CSV table of C-alpha atoms in Angstrom, one decimal:
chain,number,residue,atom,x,y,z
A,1,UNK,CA,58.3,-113.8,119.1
A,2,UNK,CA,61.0,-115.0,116.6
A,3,UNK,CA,60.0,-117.2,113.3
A,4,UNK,CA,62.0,-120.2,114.9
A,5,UNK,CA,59.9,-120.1,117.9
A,6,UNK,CA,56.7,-119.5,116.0
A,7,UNK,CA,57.5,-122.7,114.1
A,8,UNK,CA,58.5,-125.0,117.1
A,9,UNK,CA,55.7,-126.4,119.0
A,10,UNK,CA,58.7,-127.6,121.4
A,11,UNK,CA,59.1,-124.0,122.0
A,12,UNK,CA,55.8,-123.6,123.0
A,13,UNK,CA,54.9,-121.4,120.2
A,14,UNK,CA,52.3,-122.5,117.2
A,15,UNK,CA,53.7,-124.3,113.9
A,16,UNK,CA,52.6,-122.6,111.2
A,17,UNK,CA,53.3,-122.0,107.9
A,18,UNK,CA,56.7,-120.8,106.0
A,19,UNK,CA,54.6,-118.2,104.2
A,20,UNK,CA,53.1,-115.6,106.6
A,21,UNK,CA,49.2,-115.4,106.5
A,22,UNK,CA,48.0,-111.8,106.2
A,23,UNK,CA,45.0,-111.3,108.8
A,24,UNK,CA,41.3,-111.2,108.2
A,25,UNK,CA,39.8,-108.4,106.7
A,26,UNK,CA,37.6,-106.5,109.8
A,27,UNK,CA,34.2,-107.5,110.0
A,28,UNK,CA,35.0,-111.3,108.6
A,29,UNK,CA,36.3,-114.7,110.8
A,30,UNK,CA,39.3,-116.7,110.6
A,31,UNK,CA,37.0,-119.5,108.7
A,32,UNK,CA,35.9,-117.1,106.0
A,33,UNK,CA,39.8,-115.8,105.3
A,34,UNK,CA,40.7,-119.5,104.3
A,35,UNK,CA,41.3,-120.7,101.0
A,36,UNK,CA,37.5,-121.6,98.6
A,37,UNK,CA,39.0,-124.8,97.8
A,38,UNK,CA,39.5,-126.5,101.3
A,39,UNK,CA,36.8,-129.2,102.7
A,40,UNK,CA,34.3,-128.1,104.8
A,41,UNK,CA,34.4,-129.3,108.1
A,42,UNK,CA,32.3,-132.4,109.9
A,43,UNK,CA,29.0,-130.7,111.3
A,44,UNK,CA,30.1,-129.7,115.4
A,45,UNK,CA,28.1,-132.4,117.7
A,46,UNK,CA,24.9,-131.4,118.3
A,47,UNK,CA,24.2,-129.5,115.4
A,48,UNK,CA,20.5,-129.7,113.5
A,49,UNK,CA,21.2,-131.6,110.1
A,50,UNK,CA,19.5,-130.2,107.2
A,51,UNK,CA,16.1,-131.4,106.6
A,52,UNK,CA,15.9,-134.3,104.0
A,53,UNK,CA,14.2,-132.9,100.9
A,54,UNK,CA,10.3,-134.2,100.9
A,55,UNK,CA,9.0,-137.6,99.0
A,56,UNK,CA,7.2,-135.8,95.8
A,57,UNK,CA,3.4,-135.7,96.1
A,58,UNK,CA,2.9,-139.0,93.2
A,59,UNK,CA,5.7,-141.4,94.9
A,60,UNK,CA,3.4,-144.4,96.5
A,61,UNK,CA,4.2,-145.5,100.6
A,62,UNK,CA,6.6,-148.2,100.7
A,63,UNK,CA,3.2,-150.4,101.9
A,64,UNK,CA,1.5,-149.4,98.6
A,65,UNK,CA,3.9,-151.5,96.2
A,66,UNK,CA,3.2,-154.5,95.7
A,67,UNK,CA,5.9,-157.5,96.2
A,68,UNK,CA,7.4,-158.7,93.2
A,69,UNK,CA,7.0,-155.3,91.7
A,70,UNK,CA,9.8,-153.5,92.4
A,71,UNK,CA,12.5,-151.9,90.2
A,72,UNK,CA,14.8,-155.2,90.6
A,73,UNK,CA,12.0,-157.3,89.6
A,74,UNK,CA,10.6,-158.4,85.8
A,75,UNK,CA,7.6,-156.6,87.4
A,76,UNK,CA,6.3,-153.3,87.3
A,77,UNK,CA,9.2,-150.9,88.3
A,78,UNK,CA,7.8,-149.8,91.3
A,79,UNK,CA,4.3,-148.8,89.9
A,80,UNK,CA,1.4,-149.4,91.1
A,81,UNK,CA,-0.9,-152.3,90.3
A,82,UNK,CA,-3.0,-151.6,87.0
A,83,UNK,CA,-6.4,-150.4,87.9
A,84,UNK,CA,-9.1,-153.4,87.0
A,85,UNK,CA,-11.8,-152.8,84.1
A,86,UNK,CA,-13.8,-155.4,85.0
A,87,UNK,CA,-13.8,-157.0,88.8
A,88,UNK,CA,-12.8,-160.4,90.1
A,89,UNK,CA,-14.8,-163.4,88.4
A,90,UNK,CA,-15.9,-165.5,91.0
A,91,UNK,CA,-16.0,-168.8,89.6
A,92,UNK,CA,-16.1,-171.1,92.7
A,93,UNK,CA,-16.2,-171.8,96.5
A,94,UNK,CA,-13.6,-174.2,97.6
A,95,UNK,CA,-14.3,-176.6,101.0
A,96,UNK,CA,-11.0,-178.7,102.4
A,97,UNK,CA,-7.3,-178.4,101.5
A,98,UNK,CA,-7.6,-179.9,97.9
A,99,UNK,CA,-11.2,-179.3,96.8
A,100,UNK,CA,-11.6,-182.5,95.0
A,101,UNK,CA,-14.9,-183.9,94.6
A,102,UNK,CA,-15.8,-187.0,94.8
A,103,UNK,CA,-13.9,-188.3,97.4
A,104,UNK,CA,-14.1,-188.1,101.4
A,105,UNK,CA,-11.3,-185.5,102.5
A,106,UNK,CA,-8.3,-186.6,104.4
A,107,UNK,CA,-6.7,-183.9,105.0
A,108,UNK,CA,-8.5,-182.9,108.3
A,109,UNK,CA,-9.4,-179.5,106.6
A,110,UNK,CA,-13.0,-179.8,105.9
A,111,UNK,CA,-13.8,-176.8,107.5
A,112,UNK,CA,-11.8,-174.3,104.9
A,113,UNK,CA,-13.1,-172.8,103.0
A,114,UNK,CA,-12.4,-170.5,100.2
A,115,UNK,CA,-13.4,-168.3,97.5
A,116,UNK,CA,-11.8,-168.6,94.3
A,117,UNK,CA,-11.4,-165.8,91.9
A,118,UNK,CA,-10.3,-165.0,88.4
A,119,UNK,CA,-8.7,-161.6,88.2
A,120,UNK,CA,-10.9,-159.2,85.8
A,121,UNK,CA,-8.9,-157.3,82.9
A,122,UNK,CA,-6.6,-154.6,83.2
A,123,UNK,CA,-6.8,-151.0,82.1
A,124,UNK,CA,-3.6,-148.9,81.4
A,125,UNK,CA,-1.3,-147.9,82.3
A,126,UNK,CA,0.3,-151.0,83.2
A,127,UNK,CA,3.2,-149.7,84.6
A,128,UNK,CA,7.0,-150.5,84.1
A,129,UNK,CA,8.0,-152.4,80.7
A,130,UNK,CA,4.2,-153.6,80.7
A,131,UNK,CA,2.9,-151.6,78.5
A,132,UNK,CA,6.0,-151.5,76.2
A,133,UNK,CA,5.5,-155.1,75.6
A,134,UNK,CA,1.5,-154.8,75.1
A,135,UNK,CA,1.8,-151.9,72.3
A,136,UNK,CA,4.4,-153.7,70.6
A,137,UNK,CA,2.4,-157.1,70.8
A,138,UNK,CA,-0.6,-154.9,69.5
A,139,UNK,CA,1.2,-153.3,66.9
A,140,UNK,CA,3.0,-156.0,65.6
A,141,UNK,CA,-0.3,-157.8,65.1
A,142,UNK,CA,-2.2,-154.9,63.4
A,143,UNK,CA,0.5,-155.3,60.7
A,144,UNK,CA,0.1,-158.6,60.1
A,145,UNK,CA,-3.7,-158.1,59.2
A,146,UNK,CA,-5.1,-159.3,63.0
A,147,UNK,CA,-7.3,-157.0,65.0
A,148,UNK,CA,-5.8,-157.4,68.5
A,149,UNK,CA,-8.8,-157.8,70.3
A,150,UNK,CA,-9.5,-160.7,68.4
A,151,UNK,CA,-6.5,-162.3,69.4
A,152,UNK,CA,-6.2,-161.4,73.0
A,153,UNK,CA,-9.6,-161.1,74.8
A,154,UNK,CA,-8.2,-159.6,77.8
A,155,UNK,CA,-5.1,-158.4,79.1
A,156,UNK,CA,-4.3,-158.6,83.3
A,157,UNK,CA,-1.8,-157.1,85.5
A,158,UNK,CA,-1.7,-158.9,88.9
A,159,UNK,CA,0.9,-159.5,91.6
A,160,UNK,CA,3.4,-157.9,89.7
A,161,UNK,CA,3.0,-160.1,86.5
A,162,UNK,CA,1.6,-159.9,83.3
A,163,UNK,CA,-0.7,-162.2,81.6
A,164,UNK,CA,-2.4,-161.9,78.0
A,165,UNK,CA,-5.2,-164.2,78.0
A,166,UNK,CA,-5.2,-165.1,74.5
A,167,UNK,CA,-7.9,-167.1,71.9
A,168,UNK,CA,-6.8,-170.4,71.2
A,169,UNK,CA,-7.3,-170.2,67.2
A,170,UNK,CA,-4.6,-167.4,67.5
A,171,UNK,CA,-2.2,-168.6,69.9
A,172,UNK,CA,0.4,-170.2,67.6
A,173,UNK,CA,0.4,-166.4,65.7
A,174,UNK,CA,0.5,-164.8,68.9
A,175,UNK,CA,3.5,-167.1,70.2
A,176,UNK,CA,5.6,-166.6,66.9
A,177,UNK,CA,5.1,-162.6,67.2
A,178,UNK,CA,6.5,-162.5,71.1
A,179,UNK,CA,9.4,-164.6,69.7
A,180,UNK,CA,10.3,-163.1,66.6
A,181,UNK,CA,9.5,-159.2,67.1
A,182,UNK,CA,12.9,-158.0,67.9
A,183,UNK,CA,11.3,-155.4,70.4
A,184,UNK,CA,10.0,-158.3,72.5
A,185,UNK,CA,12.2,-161.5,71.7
A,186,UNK,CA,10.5,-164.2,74.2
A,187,UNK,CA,12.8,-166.9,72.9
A,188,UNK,CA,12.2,-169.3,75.5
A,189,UNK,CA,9.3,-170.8,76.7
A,190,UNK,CA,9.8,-172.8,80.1
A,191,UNK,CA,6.9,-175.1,80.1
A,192,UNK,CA,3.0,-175.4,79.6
A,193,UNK,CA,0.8,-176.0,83.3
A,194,UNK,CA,-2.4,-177.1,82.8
A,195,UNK,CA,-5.1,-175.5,84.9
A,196,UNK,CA,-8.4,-177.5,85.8
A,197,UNK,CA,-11.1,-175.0,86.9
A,198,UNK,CA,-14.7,-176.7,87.0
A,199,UNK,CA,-16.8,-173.3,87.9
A,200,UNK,CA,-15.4,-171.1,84.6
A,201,UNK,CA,-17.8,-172.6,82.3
A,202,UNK,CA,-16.8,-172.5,78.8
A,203,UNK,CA,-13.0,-172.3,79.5
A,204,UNK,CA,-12.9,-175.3,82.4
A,205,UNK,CA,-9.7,-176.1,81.1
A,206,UNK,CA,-6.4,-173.5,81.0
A,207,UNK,CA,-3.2,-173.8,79.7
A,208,UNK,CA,-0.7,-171.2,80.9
A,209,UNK,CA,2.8,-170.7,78.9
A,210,UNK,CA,5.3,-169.1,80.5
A,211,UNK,CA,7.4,-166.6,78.1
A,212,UNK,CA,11.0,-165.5,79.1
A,213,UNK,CA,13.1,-162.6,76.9
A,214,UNK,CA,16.6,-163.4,77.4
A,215,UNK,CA,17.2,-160.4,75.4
A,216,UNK,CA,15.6,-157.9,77.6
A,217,UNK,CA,15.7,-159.9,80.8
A,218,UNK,CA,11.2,-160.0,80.8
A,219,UNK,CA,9.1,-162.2,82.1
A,220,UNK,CA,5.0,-162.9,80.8
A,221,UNK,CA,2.3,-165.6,80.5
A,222,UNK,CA,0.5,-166.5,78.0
A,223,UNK,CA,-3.0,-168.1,78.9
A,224,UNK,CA,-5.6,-170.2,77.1
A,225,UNK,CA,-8.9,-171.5,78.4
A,226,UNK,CA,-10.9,-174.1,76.4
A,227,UNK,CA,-14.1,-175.3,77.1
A,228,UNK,CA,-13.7,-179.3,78.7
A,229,UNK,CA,-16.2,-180.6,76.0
A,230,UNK,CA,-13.6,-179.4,73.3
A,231,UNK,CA,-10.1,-179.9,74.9
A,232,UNK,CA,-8.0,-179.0,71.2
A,233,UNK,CA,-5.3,-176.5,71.4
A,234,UNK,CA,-2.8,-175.8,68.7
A,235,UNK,CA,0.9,-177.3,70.0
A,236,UNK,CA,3.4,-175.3,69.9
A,237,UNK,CA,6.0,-177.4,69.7
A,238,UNK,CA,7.5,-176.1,66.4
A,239,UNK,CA,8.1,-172.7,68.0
A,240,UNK,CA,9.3,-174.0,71.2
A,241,UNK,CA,10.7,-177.4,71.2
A,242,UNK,CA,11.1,-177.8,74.6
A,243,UNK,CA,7.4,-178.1,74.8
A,244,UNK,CA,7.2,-181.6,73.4
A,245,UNK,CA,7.4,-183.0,77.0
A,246,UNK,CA,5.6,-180.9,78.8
A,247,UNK,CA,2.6,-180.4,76.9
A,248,UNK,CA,2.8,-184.4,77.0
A,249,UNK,CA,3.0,-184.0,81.0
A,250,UNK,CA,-0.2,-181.6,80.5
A,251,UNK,CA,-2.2,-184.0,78.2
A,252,UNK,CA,-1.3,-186.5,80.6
A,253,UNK,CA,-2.7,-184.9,83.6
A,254,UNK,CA,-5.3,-182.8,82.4
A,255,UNK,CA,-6.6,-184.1,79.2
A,256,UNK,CA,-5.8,-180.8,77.6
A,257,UNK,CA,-5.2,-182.2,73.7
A,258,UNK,CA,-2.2,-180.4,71.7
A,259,UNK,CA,-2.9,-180.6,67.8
A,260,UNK,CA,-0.2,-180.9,65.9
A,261,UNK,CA,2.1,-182.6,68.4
A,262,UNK,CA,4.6,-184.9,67.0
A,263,UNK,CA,3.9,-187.6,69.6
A,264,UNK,CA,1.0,-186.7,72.4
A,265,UNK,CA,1.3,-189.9,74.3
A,266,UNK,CA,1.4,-190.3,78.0
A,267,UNK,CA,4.5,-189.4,80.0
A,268,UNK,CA,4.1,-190.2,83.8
A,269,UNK,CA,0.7,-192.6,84.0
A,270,UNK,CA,0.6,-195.8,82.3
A,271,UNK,CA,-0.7,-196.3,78.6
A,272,UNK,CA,-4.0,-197.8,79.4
A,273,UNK,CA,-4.6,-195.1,82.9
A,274,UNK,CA,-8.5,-194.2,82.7
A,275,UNK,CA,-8.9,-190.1,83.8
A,276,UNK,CA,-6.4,-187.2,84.3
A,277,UNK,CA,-4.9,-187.4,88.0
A,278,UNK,CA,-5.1,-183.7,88.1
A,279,UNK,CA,-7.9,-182.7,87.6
A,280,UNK,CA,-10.7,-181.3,90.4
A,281,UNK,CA,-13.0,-184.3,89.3
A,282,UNK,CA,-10.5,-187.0,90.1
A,283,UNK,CA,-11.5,-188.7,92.7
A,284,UNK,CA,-8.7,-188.9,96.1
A,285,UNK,CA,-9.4,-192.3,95.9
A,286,UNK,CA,-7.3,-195.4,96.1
A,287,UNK,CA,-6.4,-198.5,96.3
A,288,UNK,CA,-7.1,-201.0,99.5
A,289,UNK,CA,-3.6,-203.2,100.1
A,290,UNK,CA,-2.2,-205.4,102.4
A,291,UNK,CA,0.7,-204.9,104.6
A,292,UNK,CA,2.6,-207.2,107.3
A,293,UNK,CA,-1.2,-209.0,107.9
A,294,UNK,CA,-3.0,-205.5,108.1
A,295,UNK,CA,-5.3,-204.2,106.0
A,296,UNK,CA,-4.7,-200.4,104.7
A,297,UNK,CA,-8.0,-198.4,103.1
A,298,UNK,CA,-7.9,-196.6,100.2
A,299,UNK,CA,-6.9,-192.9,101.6
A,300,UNK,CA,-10.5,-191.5,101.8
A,301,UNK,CA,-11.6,-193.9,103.5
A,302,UNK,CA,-8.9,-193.7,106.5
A,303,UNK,CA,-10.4,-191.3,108.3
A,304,UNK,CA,-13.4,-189.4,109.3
A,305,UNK,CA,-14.1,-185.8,110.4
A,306,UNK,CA,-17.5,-185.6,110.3
């Protein structure tokens, strides 16, 4: 067959190249002649794919993680949860949606009930960035002369946060180390929540700041507890000064009394209000009005369950 007619596919023939391939050695295939560099082919249909290399032995389920803790999250990278050193301090048994007492409940829920629980300490590792932040809390503090178990009485890793429960007569030192340390950098503290919880006696009342690093993108809490016949806390307003209004907002609803606060006055109740609102020994209590001729009862006293 001529070279024209080998190059014409109208001639029937096969186009191929200008330069003339030499054949394949004996005892080798056309495939393994062609030149190293060309891509492999697509795998033929109904050819066995290559077995995906195993999950090593340590790499938890995709059930065991917790949420929140995963590697896009300020949580714990994917670890697991911290193992406990001391179990769950139950510190109550909860009956209808709010749990207030005294007061009727309106809420048709009488019948709930629940346990409630203060998670125990953690031991490490904490996993992720965790215990990053914890040595250099600890260190940082060792160098300024303070034990840090003296400062921070326990240490817990739950739901994919961390929380250093820390000793009120510290707290201002312990707030100006996770803001100035350049390893940690917390510069901004997005509010104070006070926490009323009647069964932890000795620390019925909780104040819980919540830290963020803009620096390293983190995420902690701080966490107080004071006894409710001694409601004093340092303020710290002068580290954080967006905390003027809502440590006001916590004295407000709580009782919980910042020292040192430029003006700790009410922000939502009136001057002359008698009680915190939000506390569990507020009563759900109200007012009896009038309206359009009818008479309206305070709200525990508009309906019975029992």
């Amino acid at each position: 067959m001529s070279e024209e007619r080998r190059n014409d596919p109208a001639g029937g023939g096969e186009p191929v190249s200008g330069t003339p391939q030499s054949p394949a050695p004996a005892g080798r295939t056309p495939e393994d002649a062609a030149p190293r560099d060309r891509r492999p082919e697509e795998p033929r249909t109904g050819a066995t794919p290559a077995p995906a290399d195993p999950a090593p032995a340590s790499a938890p389920a995709p059930g065991d993680v917790p949420p929140g803790a995963g590697p896009e999250s300020p949580g714990a990278e994917g670890q697991l949860p911290a193992p406990r050193v001391q179990a769950d301090e139950v510190i109550a048994v909860r009956r209808g949606m709010f749990g207030g007492s005294p007061g009727g409940d309106t809420s048709g829920y009488g019948g709930l009930v629940r346990t409630v629980r203060l998670p125990g300490a953690s031991s490490r590792p904490y996993g992720g960035w965790f215990d990053e932040v914890a040595d250099e809390l600890e260190g940082a503090l060792e160098e300024q002369g303070l034990v840090p178990e003296q400062a921070l009485w326990k240490t817990v890793v739950d739901r994919g946060e961390l929380t250093f429960h820390v000793e009120r007569e510290h707290l201002v030192q312990v707030a100006r180390t996770l803001r100035d340390d350049p390893a940690l950098r917390f510069e901004l503290c997005t509010g104070v929540s006070g926490v009323h919880y009647p069964g932890d006696k000795g620390r019925e009342l909780h104040a819980v700041y919540h830290l963020r690093s803009i620096t390293h993108n983190r995420l902690i809490r701080v966490e107080v507890g004071v006894p409710d016949a001694d409601r004093h806390l340092p303020s710290l307003v002068a580290l954080y000064p967006t905390n003027d209004w809502h440590e006001r907002e916590t004295y407000d609803f709580f009782g919980l009394i910042f020292d040192g606060h430029p003006a700790l006055t009410r922000i939502m109740m009136p001057d002359d209000w008698q009680g915190f609102p939000q506390r569990k020994d507020y009563p759900l209590g109200g007012i009896p009005v009038e309206y359009k001729g009818a008479q309206i009862p305070a709200p525990d006293q508009r309906r019975s369950y029992t």
